[in-house]
């Protein structure tokens, strides 16, 4: 096992990365190795699909499988080794189908098909023991002694960015939004990785191409969510429980939440969101359900406490799952790409088991003191008062905007983001998205220029909305995005955040502050590239970073 894909990876003087019996996330060595093999077989699928596409032949089901397969390998998604044995067999069959598609397309064009090697020709074993013996063939650092850490690190950036693209695109696909350009980009990246490139330049180009693909994926997910559930609007959300039977829904998946709301309608069961599903309360068609009563708990790293204290079943729809504790292990369910050995998994959107569990469990015995927060400041809400915003900036009432967004986590140093938010001057506005907001979203920041100083824009993928707002404001002010009185303070944890970072770089957004630590797979030389070519800055002292941002904008 070797893994350094997330922010919580093991760090010591001896080296960086999880390389023991169990990673920092709780993933065991067997699962980690099987995930590597699955991705390796998927690279082979990409080799054939990319060439078939060049000849006008595509396989949508194979592309959809790639999205799902990659999603299962994100940090804190699926820990079930047996499930990966199944997925590897499925991937091998799909690769054979992709090869046949390519060979038919070549024949139709009177061409001799290439004989592909590497991942395209890899033959996975049929059982876990055999697969684990092959893990070295798929290890991310297998060539490090020959090609060096810089190339391996940039390969990792492409791979991990691709995971984020696939996750967002999968979320969009389950709601009916697909983009052929995303599938083409995924195939291209897989084909490049399968070629085991040894030069930095093509890898950096591919990383930026994935940044553009991720913008498309976030746009597709935005269209999927707003098309299905309406445009987010400013909404007051209860964050304390009410009396009654209860279900808690965590993760990111709005489709699963909607299915649970439908399954519980009229049954006397209250539904609560958790973590990254807080923004669901701002979508008109979701908040119209009277039994969607509020949000419970905090960000993902608090779940062991939150779930243990919740008196009903819990459904985990996507990342981030951490090891279920005994107090709630018997009442937590997984759905979609999520998995943990021994937990009940929901298939085919049938949440009847969850409903039965909710009815059997006690629920909350009494109402807690009512507390609320306001969310729902997506692009429509912000641009709806654009004139007010522009006038406030021009008059000097609003001096600066800080977007403080991204993932939360348990590692030391993340109090930087709450310190930063709380120390921003009163004539500034804080935009936020992702689960990092839980560090400060109950704080009363007051108002400025007739607007709330804290504007919650939604989930991590709503970086798309933030970029649309920034673009529209730059047009209104007649300047580039980098000339706006706007600073981006980004907290990263996993691969969706890596994909968002690539999007920012690809779109030319500079001076992004990234933390709380820099990715372990970025060597000093690669960090230097990000600093010199893209202006990426590590976070430092909150107060000093605020002063630097305001000084740069002055």
Coordinates of C-alpha atoms in Angstrom, one line a residue:
X1 CA 0.0 0.0 0.0
X2 CA 1.1 3.5 -0.8
X3 CA -1.4 6.5 -0.8
X4 CA -0.9 10.2 -0.5
X5 CA -4.0 11.5 -2.2
X6 CA -5.6 13.5 0.6
X7 CA -4.6 16.2 3.1
X8 CA -4.6 13.9 6.1
X9 CA -2.0 11.6 4.7
X10 CA 0.8 10.5 7.0
X11 CA 3.6 13.0 7.3
X12 CA 6.9 12.5 9.1
X13 CA 10.6 13.2 8.8
X14 CA 10.9 9.8 7.2
X15 CA 8.6 10.6 4.4
X16 CA 5.1 11.4 3.2
X17 CA 2.2 9.0 2.5
X18 CA 0.3 6.2 4.0
X19 CA 2.3 2.9 3.6
X20 CA 1.3 0.7 6.4
X21 CA -1.5 -1.8 7.2
X22 CA -4.1 1.0 7.4
X23 CA -4.1 4.6 6.1
X24 CA -5.0 7.7 8.1
X25 CA -8.5 7.6 6.6
X26 CA -9.1 4.0 7.8
X27 CA -8.6 2.3 4.4
X28 CA -6.7 -0.9 4.8
X29 CA -3.8 -2.0 2.6
X30 CA -5.8 -4.6 0.6
X31 CA -8.5 -2.0 -0.3
X32 CA -5.9 0.6 -1.2
X33 CA -4.1 -1.9 -3.5
X34 CA -7.3 -3.1 -5.1
X35 CA -8.3 0.5 -5.8
X36 CA -5.0 1.0 -7.6
X37 CA -5.7 -2.0 -9.7
X38 CA -9.2 -0.8 -10.6
X39 CA -7.8 2.5 -11.8
X40 CA -5.1 0.7 -13.8
X41 CA -7.7 -1.4 -15.6
X42 CA -9.7 1.8 -16.2
X43 CA -6.7 3.3 -17.9
X44 CA -6.9 0.4 -20.3
X45 CA -10.5 1.2 -21.0
X46 CA -9.5 4.8 -21.7
X47 CA -6.8 3.7 -24.1
X48 CA -9.4 1.9 -26.3
X49 CA -12.2 4.4 -25.9
X50 CA -10.0 7.3 -26.8
X51 CA -9.0 5.6 -30.0
X52 CA -12.5 4.5 -30.8
X53 CA -13.7 8.1 -30.3
X54 CA -11.1 9.4 -32.8
X55 CA -12.8 7.1 -35.3
X56 CA -16.3 8.3 -34.4
X57 CA -17.3 5.4 -32.1
X58 CA -18.3 5.8 -28.5
X59 CA -19.7 3.8 -25.6
X60 CA -21.7 5.9 -23.1
X61 CA -22.2 3.0 -20.7
X62 CA -18.5 2.5 -20.5
X63 CA -17.9 6.2 -19.9
X64 CA -20.5 6.1 -17.1
X65 CA -18.8 3.2 -15.5
X66 CA -15.5 5.1 -15.5
X67 CA -17.1 8.0 -13.6
X68 CA -18.6 5.6 -11.0
X69 CA -15.4 3.5 -10.7
X70 CA -13.2 6.5 -10.1
X71 CA -15.7 8.0 -7.6
X72 CA -15.4 4.8 -5.4
X73 CA -11.7 5.5 -5.0
X74 CA -12.0 9.0 -3.6
X75 CA -10.9 9.5 0.0
X76 CA -13.6 8.3 2.5
X77 CA -16.0 6.8 -0.1
X78 CA -15.6 3.1 -0.3
X79 CA -13.7 0.8 2.1
X80 CA -15.1 -2.5 1.0
X81 CA -12.3 -4.7 -0.5
X82 CA -14.8 -7.3 -1.8
X83 CA -16.6 -4.6 -3.7
X84 CA -13.4 -3.7 -5.5
X85 CA -12.8 -7.3 -6.6
X86 CA -16.2 -7.1 -8.3
X87 CA -15.5 -3.7 -9.9
X88 CA -12.2 -4.9 -11.3
X89 CA -13.9 -7.9 -13.0
X90 CA -16.5 -5.5 -14.3
X91 CA -13.8 -3.1 -15.6
X92 CA -12.0 -5.9 -17.3
X93 CA -15.2 -6.9 -19.2
X94 CA -15.8 -3.3 -20.2
X95 CA -12.3 -3.0 -21.4
X96 CA -12.8 -6.0 -23.6
X97 CA -15.9 -4.4 -25.0
X98 CA -14.0 -1.1 -25.6
X99 CA -11.3 -3.0 -27.4
X100 CA -13.9 -4.7 -29.7
X101 CA -15.5 -1.2 -30.3
X102 CA -12.2 0.2 -31.3
X103 CA -11.3 -2.8 -33.6
X104 CA -14.7 -2.5 -35.3
X105 CA -14.3 1.2 -35.8
X106 CA -10.8 0.7 -37.2
X107 CA -12.1 -1.9 -39.6
X108 CA -14.9 0.4 -40.7
X109 CA -12.3 3.0 -41.6
X110 CA -10.1 0.4 -43.3
X111 CA -7.3 0.9 -40.7
X112 CA -5.2 -1.6 -38.9
X113 CA -5.9 -1.3 -35.1
X114 CA -3.0 -0.6 -32.9
X115 CA -1.7 -3.4 -30.6
X116 CA -1.8 -1.7 -27.2
X117 CA 0.3 -2.5 -24.2
X118 CA 0.4 -1.7 -20.5
X119 CA -3.0 -1.2 -18.9
X120 CA -4.8 -2.2 -22.1
X121 CA -3.1 -5.6 -21.9
X122 CA -3.0 -6.1 -18.2
X123 CA -4.9 -9.3 -17.2
X124 CA -6.3 -9.0 -13.6
X125 CA -6.6 -12.0 -11.5
X126 CA -10.0 -13.3 -10.6
X127 CA -9.7 -13.5 -6.9
X128 CA -8.5 -11.2 -4.1
X129 CA -5.3 -13.2 -3.4
X130 CA -4.3 -13.1 -7.0
X131 CA -5.1 -9.4 -7.4
X132 CA -3.1 -8.4 -4.4
X133 CA -0.1 -10.2 -5.8
X134 CA -0.4 -7.9 -8.9
X135 CA -0.6 -4.6 -6.9
X136 CA 2.9 -3.6 -7.7
X137 CA 2.0 -3.3 -11.4
X138 CA -0.5 -0.6 -10.6
X139 CA 1.3 1.3 -7.7
X140 CA 1.5 5.0 -8.2
X141 CA 5.2 5.1 -7.3
X142 CA 6.3 2.0 -9.1
X143 CA 8.7 4.0 -11.4
X144 CA 9.9 6.5 -8.9
X145 CA 13.5 5.3 -8.7
X146 CA 13.8 5.7 -12.4
X147 CA 11.8 8.8 -13.2
X148 CA 11.9 10.7 -9.9
X149 CA 9.4 12.2 -7.5
X150 CA 8.5 15.3 -9.6
X151 CA 7.1 13.2 -12.5
X152 CA 5.4 10.8 -10.1
X153 CA 3.9 13.8 -8.3
X154 CA 2.6 15.4 -11.4
X155 CA 1.1 12.1 -12.6
X156 CA -0.6 12.0 -9.2
X157 CA -2.0 15.5 -9.7
X158 CA -3.5 14.4 -13.0
X159 CA -4.9 11.2 -11.5
X160 CA -6.4 12.9 -8.4
X161 CA -7.8 15.8 -10.4
X162 CA -9.4 13.2 -12.7
X163 CA -11.0 11.6 -9.7
X164 CA -12.6 14.9 -8.8
X165 CA -13.9 15.4 -12.3
X166 CA -15.4 12.0 -12.4
X167 CA -17.1 12.5 -9.0
X168 CA -18.8 15.7 -10.1
X169 CA -19.7 14.3 -13.4
X170 CA -21.3 11.3 -11.8
X171 CA -23.4 13.5 -9.5
X172 CA -24.6 15.3 -12.6
X173 CA -25.2 12.1 -14.6
X174 CA -27.5 10.5 -12.0
X175 CA -29.7 13.5 -12.4
X176 CA -29.7 13.2 -16.2
X177 CA -27.0 15.8 -17.1
X178 CA -24.1 14.5 -19.2
X179 CA -21.5 16.2 -21.4
X180 CA -19.8 14.3 -24.2
X181 CA -16.8 16.7 -23.8
X182 CA -16.3 15.5 -20.2
X183 CA -16.2 11.9 -21.4
X184 CA -13.7 12.8 -24.1
X185 CA -11.5 14.5 -21.5
X186 CA -11.7 11.5 -19.1
X187 CA -10.7 9.1 -21.9
X188 CA -7.8 11.4 -23.0
X189 CA -6.5 11.7 -19.4
X190 CA -6.7 7.9 -18.9
X191 CA -4.9 7.3 -22.2
X192 CA -2.1 9.7 -21.2
X193 CA -1.7 8.1 -17.8
X194 CA -1.6 4.7 -19.4
X195 CA 1.3 5.8 -21.6
X196 CA 3.3 6.5 -18.3
X197 CA 4.6 9.9 -19.4
X198 CA 8.0 10.9 -18.2
X199 CA 8.1 14.6 -19.1
X200 CA 6.5 17.3 -17.0
X201 CA 5.2 19.5 -19.8
X202 CA 2.5 17.1 -21.2
X203 CA 1.4 16.3 -17.6
X204 CA 1.0 19.9 -16.7
X205 CA -0.9 20.5 -19.9
X206 CA -3.2 17.6 -19.1
X207 CA -3.8 18.9 -15.6
X208 CA -4.9 22.2 -17.0
X209 CA -7.1 20.4 -19.5
X210 CA -8.7 18.6 -16.6
X211 CA -9.3 21.9 -15.0
X212 CA -11.4 23.0 -18.0
X213 CA -13.2 19.6 -18.0
X214 CA -14.0 20.1 -14.3
X215 CA -15.5 23.5 -15.0
X216 CA -17.8 21.6 -17.5
X217 CA -18.6 19.0 -14.8
X218 CA -19.5 21.6 -12.2
X219 CA -21.6 23.4 -14.8
X220 CA -23.4 20.1 -15.6
X221 CA -24.0 19.5 -11.9
X222 CA -25.3 23.0 -11.5
X223 CA -27.7 22.4 -14.4
X224 CA -28.7 19.0 -12.9
X225 CA -29.4 20.4 -9.4
X226 CA -31.2 23.5 -10.5
X227 CA -33.1 21.7 -13.3
X228 CA -34.4 19.1 -10.9
X229 CA -34.9 21.2 -7.8
X230 CA -35.0 24.9 -8.8
X231 CA -32.6 27.8 -8.4
X232 CA -31.2 28.1 -4.8
X233 CA -32.6 31.1 -2.9
X234 CA -31.8 32.6 0.4
X235 CA -33.3 30.4 3.1
X236 CA -33.4 30.1 6.9
X237 CA -32.4 26.6 8.1
X238 CA -33.0 25.2 11.5
X239 CA -29.9 23.6 13.0
X240 CA -31.4 22.2 16.1
X241 CA -33.7 19.1 16.2
X242 CA -37.4 18.8 16.6
X243 CA -39.5 16.2 18.3
X244 CA -40.2 13.1 16.3
X245 CA -38.9 10.1 14.3
X246 CA -35.8 11.1 12.3
X247 CA -33.5 10.2 9.4
X248 CA -30.1 11.8 8.8
X249 CA -28.8 12.1 5.2
X250 CA -25.1 12.9 4.7
X251 CA -22.8 13.3 1.7
X252 CA -23.5 15.3 -1.4
X253 CA -26.2 13.5 -3.4
X254 CA -29.4 15.6 -3.9
X255 CA -31.0 12.8 -5.8
X256 CA -30.8 10.3 -2.9
X257 CA -32.1 13.0 -0.5
X258 CA -35.0 13.6 -2.8
X259 CA -35.8 9.9 -3.0
X260 CA -35.7 9.7 0.9
X261 CA -38.0 12.7 1.1
X262 CA -40.4 10.9 -1.2
X263 CA -40.2 7.6 0.6
X264 CA -40.9 9.3 4.0
X265 CA -43.7 11.6 2.9
X266 CA -46.8 11.3 5.1
X267 CA -45.1 8.7 7.4
X268 CA -44.4 11.0 10.4
X269 CA -40.6 10.9 9.9
X270 CA -38.5 14.1 9.9
X271 CA -35.5 14.3 7.6
X272 CA -32.3 16.1 8.5
X273 CA -29.3 16.9 6.3
X274 CA -25.7 16.6 7.4
X275 CA -22.4 17.9 6.1
X276 CA -22.4 18.9 2.5
X277 CA -26.2 18.4 2.1
X278 CA -26.9 21.6 4.1
X279 CA -27.4 23.5 0.8
X280 CA -30.4 21.3 -0.1
X281 CA -32.5 23.5 2.1
X282 CA -32.1 26.4 -0.4
X283 CA -33.6 24.5 -3.4
X284 CA -37.3 25.3 -3.7
X285 CA -38.4 21.8 -4.7
X286 CA -36.6 20.2 -1.8
X287 CA -37.4 22.7 0.9
X288 CA -41.1 22.4 -0.1
X289 CA -41.2 19.1 1.7
X290 CA -42.4 20.0 5.2
X291 CA -40.6 17.1 6.8
X292 CA -37.2 18.3 5.6
X293 CA -36.9 20.0 9.0
X294 CA -33.3 21.1 9.3
X295 CA -29.6 20.4 9.4
X296 CA -28.0 18.3 12.1
X297 CA -24.4 18.3 13.2
X298 CA -21.3 19.7 11.5
X299 CA -18.7 18.8 8.9
X300 CA -17.7 15.2 8.0
X301 CA -15.0 14.8 10.6
X302 CA -17.6 15.3 13.3
X303 CA -19.7 12.4 12.2
X304 CA -18.7 9.8 14.8
X305 CA -20.0 12.1 17.5
X306 CA -23.0 13.4 15.4
X307 CA -24.1 10.0 14.2
X308 CA -23.7 8.4 17.7
X309 CA -26.0 11.0 19.2
X310 CA -28.6 11.0 16.4
X311 CA -31.6 8.8 17.4
X312 CA -32.4 7.4 14.0
X313 CA -30.9 5.8 10.9
X314 CA -28.2 7.5 8.8
X315 CA -27.7 7.3 5.1
X316 CA -24.3 8.1 3.6
X317 CA -24.7 9.1 -0.1
X318 CA -21.1 10.0 -1.0
X319 CA -17.9 11.1 0.7
X320 CA -16.9 11.5 3.5
X321 CA -17.5 8.3 5.4
X322 CA -15.2 7.4 8.3
X323 CA -15.1 4.2 10.3
X324 CA -18.6 3.6 11.8
X325 CA -18.5 3.2 15.5
X326 CA -20.4 0.5 17.5
X327 CA -23.0 3.0 18.8
X328 CA -24.5 3.5 15.3
X329 CA -23.0 0.8 13.1
X330 CA -26.2 -1.1 13.0
X331 CA -28.2 1.9 11.8
X332 CA -26.0 3.5 9.1
X333 CA -26.7 2.7 5.5
X334 CA -24.5 3.4 2.4
X335 CA -25.7 4.3 -1.1
X336 CA -24.3 5.0 -4.5
X337 CA -20.5 4.7 -4.6
X338 CA -20.1 4.4 -0.8
X339 CA -19.3 1.2 1.0
X340 CA -18.0 -0.3 4.2
X341 CA -17.9 -4.1 4.8
X342 CA -20.8 -5.2 6.9
X343 CA -22.9 -2.1 6.4
X344 CA -26.3 -2.4 4.6
X345 CA -26.1 -0.9 1.1
X346 CA -29.1 0.7 -0.6
X347 CA -29.6 -0.4 -4.2
X348 CA -32.0 0.9 -6.9
X349 CA -33.0 3.9 -4.8
X350 CA -35.1 1.7 -2.6
X351 CA -34.9 3.3 0.9
X352 CA -37.7 1.1 2.5
X353 CA -35.2 -0.4 4.9
X354 CA -34.2 3.1 6.1
X355 CA -37.9 4.0 6.6
X356 CA -38.5 0.9 8.6
X357 CA -35.5 1.6 10.8
X358 CA -36.7 5.2 11.4
X359 CA -40.1 4.0 12.5
X360 CA -38.5 1.5 14.9
X361 CA -36.0 3.9 16.4
X362 CA -37.0 6.5 19.0
X363 CA -36.3 9.7 17.3
X364 CA -36.0 12.9 19.2
X365 CA -38.1 13.0 22.4
X366 CA -38.5 16.8 22.5
X367 CA -37.8 20.0 20.6
X368 CA -34.4 21.6 21.2
X369 CA -34.0 25.4 21.5
X370 CA -34.5 26.7 18.0
X371 CA -31.4 28.0 16.3
X372 CA -31.1 29.0 12.6
X373 CA -28.6 30.0 10.0
X374 CA -29.2 31.6 6.5
X375 CA -27.9 29.9 3.3
X376 CA -28.8 29.9 -0.4
X377 CA -26.7 32.8 -1.8
X378 CA -26.0 31.1 -5.2
X379 CA -25.3 33.0 -8.3
X380 CA -28.9 33.9 -9.0
X381 CA -29.3 35.5 -5.5
X382 CA -26.0 37.4 -5.7
X383 CA -26.4 38.6 -9.2
X384 CA -30.0 39.5 -8.4
X385 CA -28.5 42.3 -6.3
X386 CA -25.5 43.0 -8.5
X387 CA -26.4 46.7 -8.8
X388 CA -26.4 47.0 -5.1
X389 CA -23.1 45.2 -4.8
X390 CA -21.5 47.4 -7.5
X391 CA -22.8 50.6 -5.9
X392 CA -21.5 49.5 -2.5
X393 CA -18.0 48.8 -4.0
X394 CA -17.9 52.0 -5.9
X395 CA -19.0 54.0 -2.8
X396 CA -16.4 52.3 -0.6
X397 CA -19.0 50.6 1.6
X398 CA -17.6 47.3 0.5
X399 CA -13.9 47.2 0.3
X400 CA -13.2 43.6 -0.5
X401 CA -14.6 40.1 -1.0
X402 CA -13.0 37.0 0.5
X403 CA -14.1 33.6 -0.7
X404 CA -13.3 31.2 2.1
X405 CA -14.2 27.8 0.8
X406 CA -13.4 24.2 0.4
X407 CA -13.2 21.1 2.5
X408 CA -13.0 20.8 6.3
X409 CA -10.9 18.2 8.1
X410 CA -9.5 17.1 11.4
X411 CA -5.9 18.0 11.0
X412 CA -4.3 20.8 13.0
X413 CA -4.1 24.2 11.4
X414 CA -7.7 24.4 10.1
X415 CA -8.6 27.0 12.8
X416 CA -6.8 29.3 10.3
X417 CA -10.0 29.5 8.3
X418 CA -12.2 30.5 11.3
X419 CA -9.6 32.9 12.5
X420 CA -9.4 34.4 9.0
X421 CA -13.2 34.8 8.7
X422 CA -13.6 36.3 12.1
X423 CA -10.7 38.8 11.6
X424 CA -11.9 40.1 8.2
X425 CA -12.7 43.9 8.5
X426 CA -16.4 45.0 8.8
X427 CA -16.3 46.6 5.4
X428 CA -15.6 43.2 3.7
X429 CA -17.9 40.4 2.5
X430 CA -17.2 36.7 3.1
X431 CA -18.4 34.2 0.4
X432 CA -18.2 30.6 1.4
X433 CA -18.9 27.1 0.0
X434 CA -18.0 23.5 0.9
X435 CA -18.0 22.0 4.3
X436 CA -15.2 24.3 5.6
X437 CA -18.0 26.8 6.3
X438 CA -19.0 24.9 9.4
X439 CA -16.1 26.5 11.3
X440 CA -17.8 29.9 11.1
X441 CA -21.3 29.6 9.7
X442 CA -23.0 30.2 13.0
X443 CA -21.1 33.3 13.7
X444 CA -23.0 36.6 13.4
X445 CA -20.9 38.7 11.0
X446 CA -23.5 41.4 10.6
X447 CA -24.2 43.3 7.4
X448 CA -22.4 45.7 5.1
X449 CA -23.8 47.8 2.2
X450 CA -27.3 46.4 2.9
X451 CA -26.1 42.8 2.5
X452 CA -25.2 40.0 5.0
X453 CA -21.5 39.9 5.4
X454 CA -21.5 36.1 5.2
X455 CA -23.0 34.7 2.0
X456 CA -23.2 30.9 1.8
X457 CA -23.0 29.8 -1.8
X458 CA -23.5 26.1 -1.3
X459 CA -21.6 22.9 -1.9
X460 CA -18.0 22.6 -3.0
X461 CA -19.1 22.2 -6.6
X462 CA -20.8 25.6 -6.3
X463 CA -17.4 27.0 -7.0
X464 CA -19.0 27.1 -10.5
X465 CA -21.5 29.7 -9.1
X466 CA -18.7 31.7 -7.5
X467 CA -16.8 31.8 -10.8
X468 CA -19.9 32.9 -12.7
X469 CA -20.4 35.7 -10.2
X470 CA -16.8 36.7 -10.4
X471 CA -16.9 36.8 -14.2
X472 CA -20.1 38.9 -14.2
X473 CA -18.7 41.4 -11.7
X474 CA -15.5 41.7 -13.7
X475 CA -17.5 42.5 -16.8
X476 CA -19.5 45.1 -14.8
X477 CA -16.4 46.8 -13.5
X478 CA -14.5 46.5 -16.8
X479 CA -11.6 44.6 -15.3
X480 CA -10.2 41.0 -15.3
X481 CA -11.2 38.6 -12.6
X482 CA -7.7 39.0 -11.0
X483 CA -8.2 42.8 -10.8
X484 CA -11.4 42.4 -8.7
X485 CA -11.3 43.2 -5.0
X486 CA -11.6 39.5 -4.4
X487 CA -9.3 37.0 -2.7
X488 CA -9.7 33.2 -2.7
X489 CA -8.8 31.3 0.5
X490 CA -9.1 27.6 -0.2
X491 CA -9.1 24.7 2.1
X492 CA -8.5 21.3 0.5
X493 CA -8.8 17.8 1.7
X494 CA -9.6 15.4 -1.1
X495 CA -9.7 15.0 -4.8
X496 CA -12.8 17.1 -5.6
X497 CA -10.9 20.0 -4.1
X498 CA -7.9 19.1 -6.3
X499 CA -10.1 19.3 -9.4
X500 CA -11.5 22.7 -8.3
X501 CA -7.9 24.0 -7.9
X502 CA -7.1 22.8 -11.4
X503 CA -10.1 24.7 -12.6
X504 CA -9.0 27.9 -11.0
X505 CA -5.5 27.4 -12.5
X506 CA -6.9 26.6 -15.9
X507 CA -9.1 29.7 -15.9
X508 CA -6.1 31.9 -15.0
X509 CA -7.2 32.8 -11.4
X510 CA -4.2 33.9 -9.5
X511 CA -3.1 34.4 -5.9
X512 CA -5.1 31.6 -4.5
X513 CA -4.2 30.8 -1.0
X514 CA -4.2 27.0 -0.4
X515 CA -4.0 25.1 2.9
X516 CA -3.9 24.1 5.6
X517 CA -1.0 22.1 4.2
X518 CA 0.1 21.7 0.6
X519 CA -0.6 18.3 -1.0
X520 CA 2.0 15.7 -0.2
X521 CA 2.4 14.6 -3.8
X522 CA 3.5 18.1 -4.8
X523 CA 7.3 18.2 -4.5
X524 CA 9.1 21.4 -3.8
X525 CA 9.9 21.7 -7.5
X526 CA 6.2 21.3 -8.4
X527 CA 5.1 23.8 -5.7
X528 CA 7.6 26.2 -7.2
X529 CA 5.8 25.8 -10.6
X530 CA 2.5 26.6 -9.0
X531 CA 3.9 29.6 -7.2
X532 CA 5.8 31.0 -10.2
X533 CA 3.4 30.2 -13.0
X534 CA 0.0 30.5 -11.3
X535 CA 0.6 32.6 -8.2
X536 CA -0.6 29.9 -5.7
X537 CA 0.3 30.9 -2.2
X538 CA 0.4 28.7 1.0
X539 CA -1.7 29.9 3.9
X540 CA 0.2 31.6 6.7
X541 CA -0.9 33.8 9.6
X542 CA -4.6 34.8 9.1
X543 CA -4.2 38.4 10.1
X544 CA -1.1 38.8 7.9
X545 CA -2.8 37.1 5.0
X546 CA -5.7 39.5 5.3
X547 CA -3.4 42.5 5.3
X548 CA -1.5 41.2 2.3
X549 CA -4.8 40.6 0.3
X550 CA -6.1 44.1 1.1
X551 CA -2.7 45.6 0.3
X552 CA -2.6 43.8 -3.1
X553 CA -6.0 45.1 -3.9
X554 CA -5.3 48.7 -2.9

